[in-house]
Amino acid sequence: MNVKITVTYDGTDFCGWQIQPNGRSVQQILEEAVEKVTGEKVKITGSGRTDSGVHAMGQTASFRLEKNFPVERLYLALNAFLPPDVKVVASETAPDNFNACRSAKKKTYIYRFYKSKAELPLLERYAYRINPDVNTDKMREVAEVYKGEHDFKCFKASGSSALTTVRTIYDINIKENGIETTLSVTGNGFLYNMVRILAGTLLKAAEGKFGVDDALSSLSTGKRELCGTTLPAKGLCLYSVEYD
């Protein structure tokens, strides 16, 4: 039986999705819960490996069970054994050839900012503070350059093991609600730290330090140093994963 689950978690106290020798991972917590509920040891495959401190609203994962189980109610049983910072919000039977990672077609990440001259405790845990005077219209102008299929070598972080840096960004949206600004990015896949680097680059544009010509140059040369800094993980959230 192939099972698909949708997971949400606060990544603050996790070392990331993937099991680590000396860290608390989302994958390990979930696998332990599945064993307690079903009596089976499983290996759970996530749609992607979120890094330490990154959150998820709609992370998807899949695994196989040897025995039949009322899968539609599995999420309720799992949540009884899961800590407050990770919960399963849906569970369903998936086709035999479904793999949460390889079958994914689109992923959407959001990066949250808030405008304030002082840290606000109720936002600081999940968003990155920026100067109230930044120009988000400049963000939108530069974001247009990065839409479509490109070689995103300029967004390749050190330590990335990607064999190719060509990716497609289907959409980039920047929305404002009071002091909060949300950057939403949908693509067919992302390089290691790519969205956090894109967020840092668009913030650089909002500060008047990076323009459309700079964005075009970053793509044509592939130079990482032309782009912005890698913003902190706390502002990033895997929002959703889409399949056929």
GROMACS .gro file of C-alpha atoms in nm:
model
  244
    1MET     CA    1   0.000   0.000   0.000
    2ASN     CA    2   0.145   0.334  -0.109
    3VAL     CA    3   0.054   0.624   0.120
    4LYS     CA    4   0.071   0.999   0.062
    5ILE     CA    5   0.060   1.242   0.353
    6THR     CA    6   0.058   1.622   0.375
    7VAL     CA    7   0.260   1.766   0.661
    8THR     CA    8   0.287   2.105   0.827
    9TYR     CA    9   0.561   2.203   1.069
   10ASP     CA   10   0.737   2.483   1.248
   11GLY     CA   11   1.099   2.428   1.145
   12THR     CA   12   1.257   2.638   1.421
   13ASP     CA   13   1.365   2.347   1.637
   14PHE     CA   14   1.438   2.099   1.357
   15CYS     CA   15   1.768   2.033   1.181
   16GLY     CA   16   1.562   2.009   0.862
   17TRP     CA   17   1.359   1.739   0.691
   18GLN     CA   18   1.626   1.476   0.640
   19ILE     CA   19   1.746   1.244   0.917
   20GLN     CA   20   2.078   1.360   1.064
   21PRO     CA   21   2.311   1.171   1.301
   22ASN     CA   22   2.289   1.426   1.582
   23GLY     CA   23   1.982   1.634   1.504
   24ARG     CA   24   1.605   1.636   1.543
   25SER     CA   25   1.459   1.590   1.194
   26VAL     CA   26   1.101   1.598   1.066
   27GLN     CA   27   1.154   1.271   0.877
   28GLN     CA   28   1.265   1.084   1.188
   29ILE     CA   29   0.978   1.215   1.400
   30LEU     CA   30   0.727   1.105   1.134
   31GLU     CA   31   0.882   0.762   1.083
   32GLU     CA   32   0.872   0.697   1.459
   33ALA     CA   33   0.504   0.797   1.469
   34VAL     CA   34   0.417   0.568   1.176
   35GLU     CA   35   0.586   0.276   1.353
   36LYS     CA   36   0.392   0.343   1.672
   37VAL     CA   37   0.059   0.354   1.487
   38THR     CA   38   0.108   0.073   1.233
   39GLY     CA   39   0.380  -0.142   1.389
   40GLU     CA   40   0.583  -0.110   1.068
   41LYS     CA   41   0.921   0.053   1.017
   42VAL     CA   42   0.904   0.268   0.706
   43LYS     CA   43   1.126   0.507   0.513
   44ILE     CA   44   0.940   0.827   0.435
   45THR     CA   45   1.026   1.020   0.119
   46GLY     CA   46   0.958   1.393   0.128
   47SER     CA   47   0.883   1.612  -0.171
   48GLY     CA   48   1.202   1.799  -0.085
   49ARG     CA   49   1.461   1.839   0.188
   50THR     CA   50   1.385   2.159   0.372
   51ASP     CA   51   1.685   2.299   0.560
   52SER     CA   52   1.727   2.368   0.928
   53GLY     CA   53   1.484   2.635   1.041
   54VAL     CA   54   1.266   2.626   0.729
   55HIS     CA   55   0.893   2.582   0.785
   56ALA     CA   56   0.627   2.398   0.585
   57MET     CA   57   0.257   2.450   0.532
   58GLY     CA   58   0.212   2.181   0.268
   59GLN     CA   59   0.509   1.943   0.263
   60THR     CA   60   0.410   1.616   0.099
   61ALA     CA   61   0.562   1.275   0.168
   62SER     CA   62   0.508   0.912   0.072
   63PHE     CA   63   0.583   0.568   0.214
   64ARG     CA   64   0.470   0.206   0.180
   65LEU     CA   65   0.283  -0.011   0.427
   66GLU     CA   66   0.279  -0.390   0.406
   67LYS     CA   67  -0.057  -0.427   0.580
   68ASN     CA   68  -0.390  -0.272   0.493
   69PHE     CA   69  -0.477   0.030   0.705
   70PRO     CA   70  -0.765   0.282   0.701
   71VAL     CA   71  -0.542   0.540   0.535
   72GLU     CA   72  -0.797   0.824   0.526
   73ARG     CA   73  -0.791   0.834   0.907
   74LEU     CA   74  -0.420   0.766   0.945
   75TYR     CA   75  -0.338   1.134   0.991
   76LEU     CA   76  -0.554   1.148   1.305
   77ALA     CA   77  -0.374   0.850   1.457
   78LEU     CA   78  -0.032   0.992   1.370
   79ASN     CA   79  -0.109   1.329   1.524
   80ALA     CA   80  -0.170   1.161   1.860
   81PHE     CA   81   0.199   1.066   1.862
   82LEU     CA   82   0.344   1.380   1.705
   83PRO     CA   83   0.477   1.685   1.893
   84PRO     CA   84   0.307   2.026   1.870
   85ASP     CA   85   0.550   2.159   1.607
   86VAL     CA   86   0.474   1.895   1.341
   87LYS     CA   87   0.134   1.761   1.234
   88VAL     CA   88  -0.012   1.561   0.945
   89VAL     CA   89  -0.311   1.737   0.792
   90ALA     CA   90  -0.413   1.476   0.532
   91SER     CA   91  -0.348   1.112   0.441
   92GLU     CA   92  -0.458   0.914   0.137
   93THR     CA   93  -0.383   0.608  -0.072
   94ALA     CA   94  -0.155   0.689  -0.366
   95PRO     CA   95  -0.093   0.503  -0.694
   96ASP     CA   96   0.184   0.242  -0.679
   97ASN     CA   97   0.415   0.454  -0.896
   98PHE     CA   98   0.369   0.770  -0.687
   99ASN     CA   99   0.681   0.914  -0.524
  100ALA     CA  100   0.647   1.239  -0.331
  101CYS     CA  101   0.978   1.369  -0.468
  102ARG     CA  102   1.004   1.233  -0.823
  103SER     CA  103   0.634   1.283  -0.906
  104ALA     CA  104   0.626   1.652  -0.804
  105LYS     CA  105   0.562   1.897  -1.090
  106LYS     CA  106   0.546   2.233  -0.915
  107LYS     CA  107   0.647   2.368  -0.575
  108THR     CA  108   0.553   2.697  -0.417
  109TYR     CA  109   0.763   2.860  -0.147
  110ILE     CA  110   0.683   3.178   0.038
  111TYR     CA  111   0.926   3.413   0.209
  112ARG     CA  112   0.788   3.651   0.467
  113PHE     CA  113   0.911   4.000   0.550
  114TYR     CA  114   0.780   4.261   0.790
  115LYS     CA  115   0.849   4.634   0.792
  116SER     CA  116   0.949   4.772   1.128
  117LYS     CA  117   1.226   4.978   1.286
  118ALA     CA  118   1.223   4.744   1.588
  119GLU     CA  119   1.193   4.369   1.626
  120LEU     CA  120   0.836   4.249   1.681
  121PRO     CA  121   0.835   3.923   1.881
  122LEU     CA  122   0.510   3.794   1.733
  123LEU     CA  123   0.653   3.817   1.379
  124GLU     CA  124   1.026   3.768   1.432
  125ARG     CA  125   1.005   3.389   1.457
  126TYR     CA  126   0.856   3.349   1.108
  127ALA     CA  127   0.956   3.660   0.911
  128TYR     CA  128   1.258   3.877   0.829
  129ARG     CA  129   1.251   4.238   0.942
  130ILE     CA  130   1.316   4.505   0.677
  131ASN     CA  131   1.328   4.884   0.673
  132PRO     CA  132   0.983   5.045   0.634
  133ASP     CA  133   1.124   5.268   0.358
  134VAL     CA  134   1.204   4.991   0.108
  135ASN     CA  135   1.036   5.009  -0.233
  136THR     CA  136   0.850   4.687  -0.304
  137ASP     CA  137   0.764   4.806  -0.657
  138LYS     CA  138   1.136   4.772  -0.736
  139MET     CA  139   1.112   4.414  -0.611
  140ARG     CA  140   0.835   4.344  -0.861
  141GLU     CA  141   1.031   4.498  -1.151
  142VAL     CA  142   1.334   4.279  -1.089
  143ALA     CA  143   1.122   3.970  -1.019
  144GLU     CA  144   0.992   3.982  -1.377
  145VAL     CA  145   1.345   3.916  -1.506
  146TYR     CA  146   1.369   3.586  -1.319
  147LYS     CA  147   1.039   3.441  -1.443
  148GLY     CA  148   1.064   3.164  -1.701
  149GLU     CA  149   1.330   2.905  -1.776
  150HIS     CA  150   1.684   3.021  -1.704
  151ASP     CA  151   2.023   2.898  -1.600
  152PHE     CA  152   2.015   3.007  -1.235
  153LYS     CA  153   2.385   2.954  -1.169
  154CYS     CA  154   2.386   3.298  -1.004
  155PHE     CA  155   2.160   3.154  -0.733
  156LYS     CA  156   2.374   2.845  -0.674
  157ALA     CA  157   2.492   2.835  -0.314
  158SER     CA  158   2.821   2.683  -0.209
  159GLY     CA  159   2.767   2.321  -0.113
  160SER     CA  160   2.505   2.262  -0.382
  161SER     CA  161   2.533   1.923  -0.550
  162ALA     CA  162   2.295   2.004  -0.837
  163LEU     CA  163   2.405   1.857  -1.171
  164THR     CA  164   2.229   2.130  -1.367
  165THR     CA  165   2.133   2.484  -1.268
  166VAL     CA  166   1.855   2.527  -1.526
  167ARG     CA  167   1.516   2.571  -1.362
  168THR     CA  168   1.177   2.719  -1.454
  169ILE     CA  169   1.005   2.977  -1.237
  170TYR     CA  170   0.639   2.989  -1.332
  171ASP     CA  171   0.537   3.279  -1.114
  172ILE     CA  172   0.665   3.529  -0.858
  173ASN     CA  173   0.416   3.732  -0.655
  174ILE     CA  174   0.480   4.001  -0.398
  175LYS     CA  175   0.186   4.093  -0.176
  176GLU     CA  176   0.159   4.349   0.102
  177ASN     CA  177  -0.076   4.338   0.398
  178GLY     CA  178  -0.010   4.616   0.646
  179ILE     CA  179   0.350   4.587   0.761
  180GLU     CA  180   0.383   4.234   0.626
  181THR     CA  181   0.518   4.153   0.279
  182THR     CA  182   0.501   3.805   0.128
  183LEU     CA  183   0.713   3.681  -0.159
  184SER     CA  184   0.561   3.375  -0.330
  185VAL     CA  185   0.766   3.174  -0.582
  186THR     CA  186   0.638   2.880  -0.789
  187GLY     CA  187   0.875   2.665  -0.994
  188ASN     CA  188   0.945   2.317  -1.122
  189GLY     CA  189   1.230   2.284  -0.873
  190PHE     CA  190   1.481   2.493  -0.684
  191LEU     CA  191   1.854   2.487  -0.617
  192TYR     CA  192   1.986   2.465  -0.263
  193ASN     CA  193   1.906   2.799  -0.093
  194MET     CA  194   1.775   2.938  -0.423
  195VAL     CA  195   1.459   3.099  -0.285
  196ARG     CA  196   1.646   3.254   0.009
  197ILE     CA  197   1.902   3.400  -0.233
  198LEU     CA  198   1.623   3.526  -0.460
  199ALA     CA  199   1.458   3.687  -0.157
  200GLY     CA  200   1.787   3.855  -0.066
  201THR     CA  201   1.831   3.976  -0.424
  202LEU     CA  202   1.482   4.124  -0.443
  203LEU     CA  203   1.537   4.292  -0.107
  204LYS     CA  204   1.856   4.444  -0.250
  205ALA     CA  205   1.642   4.577  -0.534
  206ALA     CA  206   1.389   4.720  -0.287
  207GLU     CA  207   1.677   4.903  -0.116
  208GLY     CA  208   1.775   5.065  -0.446
  209LYS     CA  209   2.100   4.868  -0.477
  210PHE     CA  210   2.002   4.633  -0.761
  211GLY     CA  211   1.807   4.691  -1.082
  212VAL     CA  212   1.675   4.518  -1.391
  213ASP     CA  213   2.010   4.549  -1.571
  214ASP     CA  214   2.184   4.390  -1.271
  215ALA     CA  215   1.936   4.102  -1.278
  216LEU     CA  216   1.996   4.044  -1.648
  217SER     CA  217   2.370   4.054  -1.589
  218SER     CA  218   2.343   3.803  -1.305
  219LEU     CA  219   2.169   3.555  -1.537
  220SER     CA  220   2.405   3.608  -1.830
  221THR     CA  221   2.726   3.581  -1.625
  222GLY     CA  222   2.609   3.335  -1.357
  223LYS     CA  223   2.805   3.528  -1.095
  224ARG     CA  224   2.675   3.464  -0.743
  225GLU     CA  225   2.843   3.780  -0.609
  226LEU     CA  226   2.615   4.002  -0.819
  227CYS     CA  227   2.307   3.887  -0.627
  228GLY     CA  228   2.189   3.953  -0.273
  229THR     CA  229   2.270   3.769   0.047
  230THR     CA  230   2.111   3.443   0.153
  231LEU     CA  231   1.834   3.551   0.389
  232PRO     CA  232   1.767   3.358   0.714
  233ALA     CA  233   1.576   3.030   0.702
  234LYS     CA  234   1.309   3.149   0.947
  235GLY     CA  235   1.127   3.350   0.679
  236LEU     CA  236   1.097   3.059   0.436
  237CYS     CA  237   0.803   2.819   0.417
  238LEU     CA  238   0.727   2.537   0.173
  239TYR     CA  239   0.369   2.632   0.094
  240SER     CA  240   0.249   2.363  -0.147
  241VAL     CA  241   0.350   2.086  -0.386
  242GLU     CA  242   0.153   2.008  -0.703
  243TYR     CA  243   0.123   1.680  -0.894
  244ASP     CA  244  -0.050   1.575  -1.215
   0.00000   0.00000   0.00000
